[in-house]
Coordinates of C-alpha atoms in Angstrom, one line a residue:
Chain X
M5 CA -3.6 50.7 -52.4
R6 CA -3.0 47.6 -54.6
P7 CA -1.5 44.5 -53.0
P8 CA 2.2 43.9 -53.9
L9 CA 1.3 40.6 -55.5
A10 CA -1.0 42.3 -58.0
I11 CA 1.6 44.9 -58.8
G12 CA 4.3 42.2 -59.3
R13 CA 1.9 40.2 -61.5
D14 CA 1.1 43.2 -63.6
A15 CA 4.7 44.2 -64.0
L16 CA 5.6 40.6 -65.0
S17 CA 2.7 40.5 -67.5
A18 CA 3.9 43.9 -68.9
W19 CA 7.4 42.5 -69.3
L20 CA 6.3 39.3 -71.0
G21 CA 3.9 41.3 -73.1
F22 CA 6.8 43.3 -74.4
W23 CA 8.4 40.1 -75.7
F24 CA 5.5 37.8 -76.5
G25 CA 2.8 40.2 -77.6
G26 CA 0.5 39.7 -80.6
V27 CA -1.5 36.6 -81.4
P28 CA -1.6 33.9 -78.7
P29 CA -0.3 30.7 -80.2
Y30 CA -3.2 28.5 -79.4
G31 CA -3.3 26.9 -82.8
L32 CA 0.5 26.3 -82.7
L33 CA 0.2 24.6 -79.3
A34 CA -2.7 22.5 -80.5
L35 CA -0.8 21.2 -83.5
M36 CA 2.1 20.4 -81.2
R37 CA -0.3 18.6 -78.8
I38 CA -1.8 16.5 -81.6
G39 CA 1.6 15.5 -83.0
T40 CA 3.1 14.7 -79.6
A41 CA 0.0 12.7 -78.6
L42 CA 0.1 10.6 -81.8
I43 CA 3.7 9.7 -81.3
L44 CA 3.2 9.1 -77.6
L45 CA 0.3 6.7 -78.4
Y46 CA 2.5 4.9 -81.0
V47 CA 5.4 4.6 -78.5
L48 CA 3.0 3.2 -75.8
F49 CA 1.4 0.8 -78.3
V50 CA 4.8 -0.6 -79.4
R51 CA 5.9 -0.8 -75.7
A52 CA 2.9 -3.0 -75.0
F53 CA 4.5 -5.8 -77.1
D54 CA 7.3 -6.3 -74.5
L55 CA 5.7 -4.7 -71.5
E56 CA 6.0 -7.8 -69.2
A57 CA 9.5 -8.7 -70.5
Q58 CA 10.8 -5.2 -69.8
F59 CA 9.0 -4.1 -66.7
S60 CA 7.9 -7.1 -64.7
D61 CA 10.2 -8.9 -62.3
V62 CA 11.9 -11.0 -64.8
L63 CA 15.2 -9.7 -66.1
W64 CA 15.6 -6.0 -66.2
S65 CA 13.6 -4.6 -63.4
D66 CA 15.7 -5.2 -60.3
P67 CA 15.7 -1.6 -59.2
A68 CA 18.9 -1.7 -57.1
K69 CA 20.9 -3.3 -59.9
L70 CA 19.5 -1.0 -62.6
R71 CA 20.3 2.1 -60.5
A72 CA 23.9 0.7 -60.1
I73 CA 24.1 0.5 -63.9
D74 CA 22.6 3.9 -64.6
P75 CA 23.4 6.4 -61.8
V76 CA 21.0 9.0 -63.3
A77 CA 18.1 6.7 -62.4
W78 CA 15.8 8.1 -59.8
P79 CA 13.7 5.8 -57.7
F80 CA 10.4 7.5 -58.6
S81 CA 8.1 5.3 -60.6
I82 CA 4.4 4.5 -60.4
F83 CA 5.4 0.9 -61.2
N84 CA 7.3 0.7 -57.9
W85 CA 4.1 1.2 -56.0
V86 CA 2.4 -1.9 -57.4
D87 CA 3.2 -5.5 -57.9
G88 CA 2.0 -8.1 -60.4
T89 CA 1.2 -8.3 -64.1
W90 CA -2.4 -7.2 -63.7
W91 CA -1.4 -3.9 -62.3
L92 CA 1.3 -3.5 -64.9
W93 CA -1.2 -3.8 -67.7
S94 CA -3.7 -1.7 -65.9
I95 CA -1.3 1.2 -65.5
H96 CA -0.2 0.8 -69.2
A97 CA -3.9 0.9 -70.3
L98 CA -4.5 4.0 -68.2
A99 CA -1.4 5.7 -69.7
M100 CA -2.9 5.0 -73.2
V101 CA -6.3 6.4 -72.1
V102 CA -4.6 9.6 -70.8
A103 CA -2.6 9.9 -74.0
T104 CA -5.9 9.6 -76.0
A105 CA -7.5 12.3 -73.8
F106 CA -4.4 14.5 -74.5
L107 CA -4.8 13.9 -78.2
L108 CA -8.5 14.9 -78.1
G109 CA -7.7 18.0 -76.1
V110 CA -9.8 16.8 -73.1
L111 CA -8.3 18.5 -70.0
A112 CA -5.2 18.9 -72.1
Q113 CA -2.8 20.3 -69.5
F114 CA -3.9 17.8 -66.9
A115 CA -3.5 15.0 -69.4
A116 CA 0.0 16.3 -70.4
A117 CA 1.1 16.3 -66.8
L118 CA -0.2 12.8 -66.2
S119 CA 1.4 11.5 -69.4
L120 CA 4.7 13.1 -68.3
A121 CA 4.4 11.2 -65.0
F122 CA 3.7 8.0 -66.8
Q123 CA 6.7 8.5 -69.1
L124 CA 9.0 9.2 -66.2
S125 CA 7.7 6.1 -64.5
Y126 CA 8.6 3.9 -67.4
V127 CA 12.1 5.5 -67.7
H128 CA 12.9 5.3 -64.0
H129 CA 11.6 1.7 -63.6
N130 CA 13.9 0.5 -66.4
P131 CA 16.5 3.2 -67.2
I132 CA 18.6 1.1 -69.6
M133 CA 15.7 1.0 -72.2
L134 CA 15.6 4.8 -72.6
L135 CA 15.5 6.0 -76.2
G136 CA 16.0 9.4 -77.8
V137 CA 12.3 9.6 -78.7
D138 CA 11.4 9.1 -75.0
A139 CA 13.5 12.1 -74.1
L140 CA 11.9 14.3 -76.8
L141 CA 8.4 13.2 -75.7
M142 CA 9.1 14.2 -72.1
L143 CA 10.5 17.5 -73.2
A144 CA 7.4 18.3 -75.2
L145 CA 5.1 17.0 -72.5
A146 CA 6.8 19.2 -69.9
Y147 CA 6.2 22.4 -72.0
L148 CA 2.7 21.4 -72.9
T149 CA 1.9 20.9 -69.3
V150 CA 2.4 24.6 -68.6
A151 CA 1.0 25.8 -72.0
P152 CA -2.8 25.9 -72.9
S153 CA -2.6 23.4 -75.8
G154 CA -6.3 22.4 -75.5
K155 CA -7.9 25.7 -76.5
A156 CA -7.9 24.8 -80.2
L157 CA -8.6 21.6 -82.2
G158 CA -10.2 19.8 -79.3
V159 CA -13.3 17.7 -79.2
L160 CA -14.9 19.6 -76.3
G161 CA -16.1 23.0 -77.2
R162 CA -18.9 25.4 -77.3
L163 CA -20.6 27.0 -80.2
A164 CA -20.9 30.5 -78.6
P165 CA -19.7 32.1 -75.4
D166 CA -23.2 31.9 -73.8
K167 CA -23.8 28.2 -74.7
P168 CA -22.9 25.2 -72.7
V169 CA -19.9 22.9 -73.4
Y170 CA -21.0 20.7 -76.2
P171 CA -19.2 17.5 -77.2
P172 CA -17.9 16.9 -79.7
Y173 CA -17.0 19.9 -81.6
L174 CA -13.5 20.0 -83.2
A175 CA -13.2 23.7 -83.2
Y176 CA -11.3 26.7 -82.2
L177 CA -12.4 27.7 -78.7
E178 CA -12.0 31.5 -79.2
E179 CA -14.3 32.4 -76.4
R180 CA -12.0 30.8 -73.8
Q181 CA -9.0 32.8 -74.8
S182 CA -9.1 35.8 -72.5
R183 CA -10.0 34.1 -69.2
G184 CA -6.5 33.6 -67.8
V185 CA -5.6 35.4 -64.6
W186 CA -2.0 35.9 -65.8
G187 CA -3.0 37.4 -69.2
L188 CA -2.4 36.2 -72.7
T189 CA 1.3 37.2 -72.8
W190 CA 2.1 34.3 -70.5
V191 CA 1.2 31.8 -73.3
G192 CA 4.2 32.9 -75.3
L193 CA 6.7 32.2 -72.6
P194 CA 6.7 28.3 -72.7
V195 CA 6.8 28.6 -76.5
R196 CA 9.9 30.8 -76.4
V197 CA 11.7 28.6 -73.9
M198 CA 10.8 25.6 -76.1
Q199 CA 12.4 27.4 -79.1
I200 CA 15.6 28.1 -77.1
H201 CA 15.6 24.5 -75.9
L202 CA 15.3 23.2 -79.4
C203 CA 18.3 25.3 -80.6
L204 CA 20.4 23.9 -77.7
L205 CA 19.3 20.4 -78.7
Y206 CA 20.6 20.9 -82.3
F207 CA 23.8 22.5 -81.1
Q208 CA 24.4 19.8 -78.6
S209 CA 23.8 17.1 -81.3
A210 CA 26.2 18.9 -83.6
L211 CA 28.9 19.1 -80.9
G212 CA 28.5 15.3 -80.3
K213 CA 29.1 14.7 -84.0
L214 CA 32.4 16.7 -84.1
S215 CA 34.3 13.5 -83.9
T216 CA 36.8 11.9 -86.3
D217 CA 34.1 10.0 -88.2
W218 CA 32.0 13.0 -89.0
L219 CA 34.9 15.4 -89.7
A220 CA 36.4 12.9 -92.0
G221 CA 33.1 12.6 -93.8
T222 CA 33.0 8.8 -93.2
A223 CA 30.3 8.5 -90.6
L224 CA 28.1 6.5 -92.9
W225 CA 30.8 3.8 -93.2
H226 CA 30.6 2.6 -89.6
P227 CA 30.1 -1.2 -89.6
R228 CA 27.2 -1.0 -87.2
L229 CA 25.2 0.7 -89.9
V230 CA 23.9 -2.7 -91.1
P231 CA 20.5 -2.3 -92.8
L232 CA 17.7 -3.4 -90.5
G233 CA 14.8 -3.8 -92.8
V234 CA 14.9 -0.2 -94.0
P235 CA 13.6 0.5 -97.4
Y236 CA 16.8 2.1 -98.6
S237 CA 20.0 0.0 -99.1
L238 CA 23.0 1.6 -97.5
E239 CA 25.3 -0.2 -99.8
T240 CA 23.9 1.8 -102.8
L241 CA 24.7 5.0 -100.9
Q242 CA 28.2 3.8 -99.8
A243 CA 29.1 3.1 -103.4
Q244 CA 29.3 6.9 -103.9
P245 CA 31.8 8.2 -101.5
H246 CA 31.4 11.8 -102.6
L247 CA 27.7 11.7 -101.9
T248 CA 28.1 10.2 -98.5
S249 CA 30.7 12.9 -97.6
L250 CA 28.3 15.6 -98.8
I251 CA 25.5 14.2 -96.7
T252 CA 27.7 13.9 -93.7
Y253 CA 29.0 17.5 -93.9
G254 CA 25.5 18.8 -94.8
L255 CA 24.0 17.3 -91.7
L256 CA 26.8 18.6 -89.5
L257 CA 26.5 22.1 -90.9
F258 CA 22.7 22.1 -90.6
E259 CA 22.8 21.2 -86.9
L260 CA 25.6 23.6 -86.2
L261 CA 23.9 26.6 -87.9
Y262 CA 20.3 25.9 -87.0
G263 CA 20.4 27.7 -83.7
V264 CA 21.6 30.9 -85.5
L265 CA 19.7 30.9 -88.8
I266 CA 16.3 30.1 -87.4
W267 CA 16.1 33.4 -85.6
I268 CA 16.5 35.4 -88.8
P269 CA 12.9 36.1 -89.9
A270 CA 13.7 36.0 -93.6
L271 CA 15.3 32.6 -93.3
R272 CA 12.8 31.1 -90.8
Y273 CA 10.7 29.2 -93.3
A274 CA 13.7 28.1 -95.3
V275 CA 15.4 26.6 -92.3
L276 CA 12.2 24.9 -91.2
C277 CA 11.8 23.4 -94.7
V278 CA 15.3 22.1 -94.5
A279 CA 14.7 20.7 -91.0
V280 CA 11.5 18.9 -92.2
L281 CA 13.3 17.5 -95.3
V282 CA 16.4 16.4 -93.2
H283 CA 14.2 14.7 -90.6
L284 CA 12.0 13.0 -93.1
A285 CA 15.0 11.7 -95.1
V286 CA 16.9 10.4 -92.0
G287 CA 13.7 9.0 -90.6
F288 CA 12.8 7.0 -93.7
A289 CA 16.3 6.0 -94.7
W290 CA 17.3 4.7 -91.3
G291 CA 13.9 3.7 -90.0
L292 CA 14.1 6.2 -87.1
L293 CA 10.7 7.7 -87.9
P294 CA 9.2 8.3 -84.5
F295 CA 12.3 10.3 -83.3
N296 CA 12.5 12.4 -86.4
L297 CA 8.7 13.0 -86.5
M298 CA 9.0 14.2 -82.9
M299 CA 11.8 16.6 -84.0
I300 CA 9.4 18.0 -86.7
V301 CA 6.7 18.4 -84.1
L302 CA 9.1 20.4 -81.9
N303 CA 10.0 22.5 -85.0
I304 CA 6.4 23.7 -85.1
A305 CA 7.3 26.0 -82.2
F306 CA 9.2 28.1 -84.7
V307 CA 6.3 28.6 -87.2
P308 CA 5.0 32.2 -86.7
A309 CA 2.0 32.0 -84.5
R310 CA -0.2 34.4 -86.6
H311 CA 0.2 32.2 -89.6
L312 CA -0.9 29.0 -87.8
E313 CA -3.8 30.9 -86.2
E314 CA -5.0 31.9 -89.6
L315 CA -4.6 28.3 -90.8
V316 CA -6.6 26.9 -87.9
R317 CA -9.4 29.5 -88.4
L318 CA -9.6 28.8 -92.1
A319 CA -9.8 25.1 -91.4
R320 CA -12.5 25.5 -88.9
P321 CA -15.5 24.7 -91.2
L322 CA -13.7 21.6 -92.4
L323 CA -12.9 20.4 -88.9
T324 CA -16.4 20.7 -87.6
L325 CA -17.7 17.2 -87.4
P326 CA -20.6 17.0 -89.8
W327 CA -22.5 14.2 -88.0
V328 CA -22.9 16.3 -84.8
T329 CA -26.3 17.9 -84.5
T330 CA -26.6 21.0 -82.6
E331 CA -30.4 21.1 -82.6
G332 CA -32.0 21.5 -79.3
R333 CA -29.0 22.5 -77.3
H334 CA -29.1 26.2 -77.6
Chain E
M8 CA -28.0 28.5 -56.4
R9 CA -30.5 25.9 -57.4
Q10 CA -34.1 27.1 -57.3
G11 CA -37.2 24.9 -56.8
P12 CA -37.5 21.3 -55.7
P13 CA -34.8 18.7 -56.7
P14 CA -35.6 17.0 -60.0
P15 CA -37.6 13.8 -59.7
L16 CA -36.1 10.4 -60.6
Q17 CA -37.8 10.5 -64.0
V18 CA -36.2 13.8 -64.9
M19 CA -32.8 12.6 -63.7
L20 CA -33.1 9.4 -65.8
G21 CA -34.1 11.5 -68.8
R22 CA -31.0 13.6 -68.4
L23 CA -28.9 10.5 -68.0
R24 CA -30.3 9.1 -71.3
D25 CA -29.7 12.4 -73.0
N26 CA -26.1 12.5 -71.8
L27 CA -25.4 9.0 -72.9
T28 CA -27.0 9.7 -76.3
E29 CA -24.7 12.7 -76.6
L30 CA -21.7 10.7 -75.4
W31 CA -22.0 8.2 -78.3
P32 CA -20.8 10.5 -81.0
L33 CA -17.9 11.4 -78.8
L34 CA -16.9 7.7 -78.4
K35 CA -17.4 6.9 -82.1
L36 CA -14.2 8.7 -83.2
P37 CA -11.8 7.1 -80.8
L38 CA -13.4 3.7 -81.3
T39 CA -13.2 4.0 -85.0
L40 CA -9.5 5.1 -84.8
L41 CA -8.8 2.2 -82.5
A42 CA -10.3 -0.3 -84.8
V43 CA -8.5 1.1 -87.8
A44 CA -5.2 1.2 -86.0
H45 CA -5.7 -2.4 -84.9
L46 CA -6.4 -3.6 -88.4
V47 CA -3.4 -1.7 -89.8
L48 CA -1.0 -3.0 -87.2
V49 CA -2.3 -6.6 -87.6
A50 CA -1.7 -6.2 -91.4
L51 CA 1.8 -4.8 -90.9
F52 CA 3.0 -7.1 -88.1
P53 CA 1.0 -10.3 -88.4
G54 CA 3.3 -12.3 -86.2
A55 CA 3.5 -9.9 -83.4
R56 CA 2.1 -10.3 -80.0
N57 CA -1.4 -9.1 -79.4
A58 CA -0.9 -6.2 -77.1
L59 CA -4.4 -6.1 -75.8
L60 CA -4.8 -9.8 -75.1
G61 CA -1.2 -10.5 -74.3
T62 CA -1.1 -13.7 -76.3
T63 CA 2.2 -15.0 -77.6
P64 CA 2.2 -16.9 -80.9
Q65 CA 5.5 -18.6 -80.1
D66 CA 7.2 -19.9 -77.0
V67 CA 10.6 -18.2 -77.5
P68 CA 10.4 -14.4 -77.6
D69 CA 11.4 -13.2 -81.0
Y70 CA 13.9 -10.7 -79.6
L71 CA 15.8 -13.8 -78.4
T72 CA 15.7 -15.9 -81.6
I73 CA 18.4 -18.5 -82.0
L74 CA 20.2 -18.0 -85.3
Q75 CA 22.6 -20.2 -87.2
V76 CA 26.3 -19.8 -86.7
G77 CA 27.8 -17.4 -89.2
D78 CA 24.7 -15.2 -89.9
A79 CA 25.4 -11.6 -90.3
L80 CA 25.0 -9.8 -87.0
G81 CA 23.4 -6.4 -87.4
F82 CA 23.0 -3.6 -84.9
S83 CA 21.3 -0.3 -84.6
A84 CA 22.5 2.7 -86.6
T85 CA 21.7 4.9 -83.6
H86 CA 24.6 7.0 -82.5
G87 CA 26.8 5.5 -79.7
R88 CA 25.3 2.0 -79.6
D89 CA 27.5 -0.7 -80.9
G90 CA 27.4 -3.4 -78.3
F91 CA 25.3 -6.5 -78.0
L92 CA 25.4 -10.1 -76.8
V93 CA 26.2 -13.3 -78.6
Y94 CA 25.5 -16.7 -77.0
K95 CA 26.7 -20.1 -78.2
I96 CA 24.7 -23.1 -76.9
Y97 CA 26.0 -26.7 -76.9
T98 CA 22.8 -28.9 -76.9
Q99 CA 22.4 -32.4 -75.6
N100 CA 22.3 -33.9 -79.1
G101 CA 25.7 -32.5 -80.0
D102 CA 24.5 -29.4 -82.0
V103 CA 26.0 -26.0 -81.5
V104 CA 23.7 -23.1 -82.1
S105 CA 24.4 -19.4 -81.6
G106 CA 22.2 -16.3 -81.4
T107 CA 22.2 -12.6 -80.6
F108 CA 20.5 -10.5 -78.0
P109 CA 18.7 -8.7 -79.4
D110 CA 17.7 -10.3 -82.7
D111 CA 17.8 -7.8 -85.6
A112 CA 14.6 -9.3 -87.1
V113 CA 12.5 -7.8 -84.3
A114 CA 9.8 -5.4 -85.6
P115 CA 8.8 -2.7 -85.6
R116 CA 12.0 -0.7 -85.5
L117 CA 11.1 1.2 -82.3
R118 CA 10.7 -2.1 -80.5
Y119 CA 14.1 -3.3 -81.8
D120 CA 15.8 -0.1 -80.7
R121 CA 14.6 -0.5 -77.2
W122 CA 16.0 -4.0 -77.0
A123 CA 19.2 -2.7 -78.7
V124 CA 19.9 -0.3 -75.9
A125 CA 19.4 -3.1 -73.4
G126 CA 21.8 -5.3 -75.4
D127 CA 24.3 -2.5 -75.4
A128 CA 24.0 -2.1 -71.7
A129 CA 24.3 -5.8 -71.1
A130 CA 27.5 -5.9 -73.3
G131 CA 29.1 -3.6 -70.8
P132 CA 31.1 -4.5 -67.7
H133 CA 28.2 -5.5 -65.5
A134 CA 28.8 -9.0 -64.2
E135 CA 25.4 -9.3 -62.5
L136 CA 23.6 -8.3 -65.6
H137 CA 25.5 -11.0 -67.5
A138 CA 24.3 -13.6 -65.0
F139 CA 20.7 -12.3 -65.4
V140 CA 20.8 -12.5 -69.2
A141 CA 22.3 -16.0 -69.0
R142 CA 19.5 -17.1 -66.7
Y143 CA 17.0 -15.5 -69.0
V144 CA 18.3 -17.3 -72.0
L145 CA 18.5 -20.6 -70.2
E146 CA 14.9 -20.4 -68.9
R147 CA 13.6 -20.1 -72.4
L148 CA 15.4 -23.0 -74.0
P149 CA 13.3 -26.0 -74.9
S150 CA 15.7 -28.4 -73.2
P151 CA 18.7 -27.9 -70.8
P152 CA 22.0 -27.4 -72.6
V153 CA 25.3 -29.1 -71.9
R154 CA 27.1 -25.8 -72.0
M155 CA 26.5 -22.2 -72.9
E156 CA 28.9 -19.4 -73.6
L157 CA 28.0 -15.8 -73.4
F158 CA 30.0 -13.2 -75.3
A159 CA 29.9 -9.4 -75.4
A160 CA 30.1 -8.2 -79.1
H161 CA 31.4 -4.8 -80.2
W162 CA 32.0 -3.4 -83.6
R163 CA 35.6 -2.4 -84.1
W164 CA 35.9 0.1 -86.8
D165 CA 39.2 0.1 -88.7
R166 CA 38.7 3.3 -90.6
N167 CA 41.6 2.7 -92.9
S168 CA 40.3 -0.6 -94.2
L169 CA 36.6 0.4 -94.2
T170 CA 36.9 3.7 -96.1
F171 CA 36.0 2.0 -99.4
P172 CA 34.1 -1.2 -100.0
W173 CA 37.0 -3.5 -100.7
P174 CA 36.5 -7.2 -100.7
G175 CA 37.1 -8.8 -97.3
K176 CA 36.9 -5.5 -95.5
G177 CA 33.2 -5.5 -94.8
P178 CA 31.4 -5.1 -91.5
Q179 CA 31.5 -8.8 -90.8
T180 CA 35.2 -8.6 -90.3
A181 CA 34.9 -5.8 -87.8
L182 CA 33.2 -7.7 -85.0
E183 CA 35.1 -8.3 -81.7
L184 CA 33.8 -10.9 -79.2
K185 CA 34.7 -11.1 -75.5
L186 CA 33.8 -14.1 -73.5
L187 CA 31.7 -13.0 -70.4
G188 CA 31.0 -16.4 -68.8
N189 CA 30.2 -20.1 -69.2
Y190 CA 27.2 -22.1 -68.0
N191 CA 28.0 -25.6 -67.1
G192 CA 25.0 -27.8 -67.7
L193 CA 26.3 -30.7 -65.6
T194 CA 26.9 -28.7 -62.4
R195 CA 24.2 -26.1 -63.4
V196 CA 26.6 -23.3 -62.4
W197 CA 27.1 -19.9 -64.1
E198 CA 30.9 -19.2 -64.1
P199 CA 31.7 -15.6 -64.9
I200 CA 35.1 -14.9 -66.5
A201 CA 37.6 -12.8 -64.5
D202 CA 37.7 -9.0 -64.9
K203 CA 40.4 -9.1 -67.7
G204 CA 38.0 -11.0 -69.9
R205 CA 35.0 -8.7 -69.5
A206 CA 34.0 -6.1 -72.0
Q207 CA 35.4 -2.6 -71.2

């Protein structure tokens, strides 16, 4: 007689296998991990310029007043446990070390969970400095905490199933694929939820844009759009009203229809190409590159897993670090 | 289960040496990346604060630079953020200087955006935050001022007049200022304006 828990687990695995069968998306998750980690490291590095001004007890960090301004604020923060500049910098340095471990795929899920805790700590310690890119980072980190993103393209690996872990080896850890208690099909679940979440994000963004400015095609005329050192002059664009209207309506339509068109297999790559082009254009034109690159990283979730797995396998000989000697280890 | 006697010290030291030797290639990649990233960022932002050493090349933070009166005041293109602070300082030698919080020259853009959301929040109806900002500005002045005025600034978009780039209808004409409070340098008292004068 099998225990009820095992029966329930098998039933759930069978149900998930029905939806998420096929190739486990280890390469896909690894690419998302690397993209997320690089952007996270950049955000942390830029935050270091103003760390004391934004988080020490100078101006913005009176927790009671900040919570009064932002009712969403939640009193959890690692920074509330310590006091003093030395601790502030120590925690920030630790956050960067953890983000580096996440990038290299060292204890990837653990590093993702810790990075998420650090990000939440920054946000809750000073909620009025929250940016869109922070929200996207936390979204990606939350999903990568429950998904095995360190099984491919990590620096810790082994050359064969019977060999010890051998650092560093930037390779595809195929021998570690089938060890999960819950089965391979579970890997697809966080990816699928992430895909649905991304569709909702685009749709929510489109709903937010259904205002007078966007429906009239004049959103690019708002006076706050003063160039801030961006390479492209907005005045050149504004001199062509028809073009600005086309861009405005195009962006609106793209965000409205993304959540529908992306699920049609024949249109999958076309929609992804448009998404990449849109985010690169907006990112470069308005200087909002980290946010838009993060959106591109989230879009990786929609690339068919089998294609990315093939890509990672083909790239394996190139990714193996040539200066690593394997002599004498096996 | 371990079999046989425990390894002698020499064997253990040998293993430690091997492990450290193998660790070096692992460290080479992040160290190289760190060095390259540092050089690139120093080349891109030569005047920025050194994040690792925490050194500041200038006394006044560059997100709080004092600008000349009449300079164009820019703000982030990010959706929904169109408020910031303007302060006017009457110095002891009779000069009047004004500035914005944040300064639009702050780089890189991600850093500016973070201060921009803070400026937007400070331009809201939060009297305590206004007092905090006023104190923050005053503490960073080279000499005590005779008087300081703090304003909340908001872009007011007149869609009819801004649909086309007609002369005199540019963004500079669309700025609305609301006085938040005064600092009296003689009495050293911050006097907030009554509710009707605060930004909504």
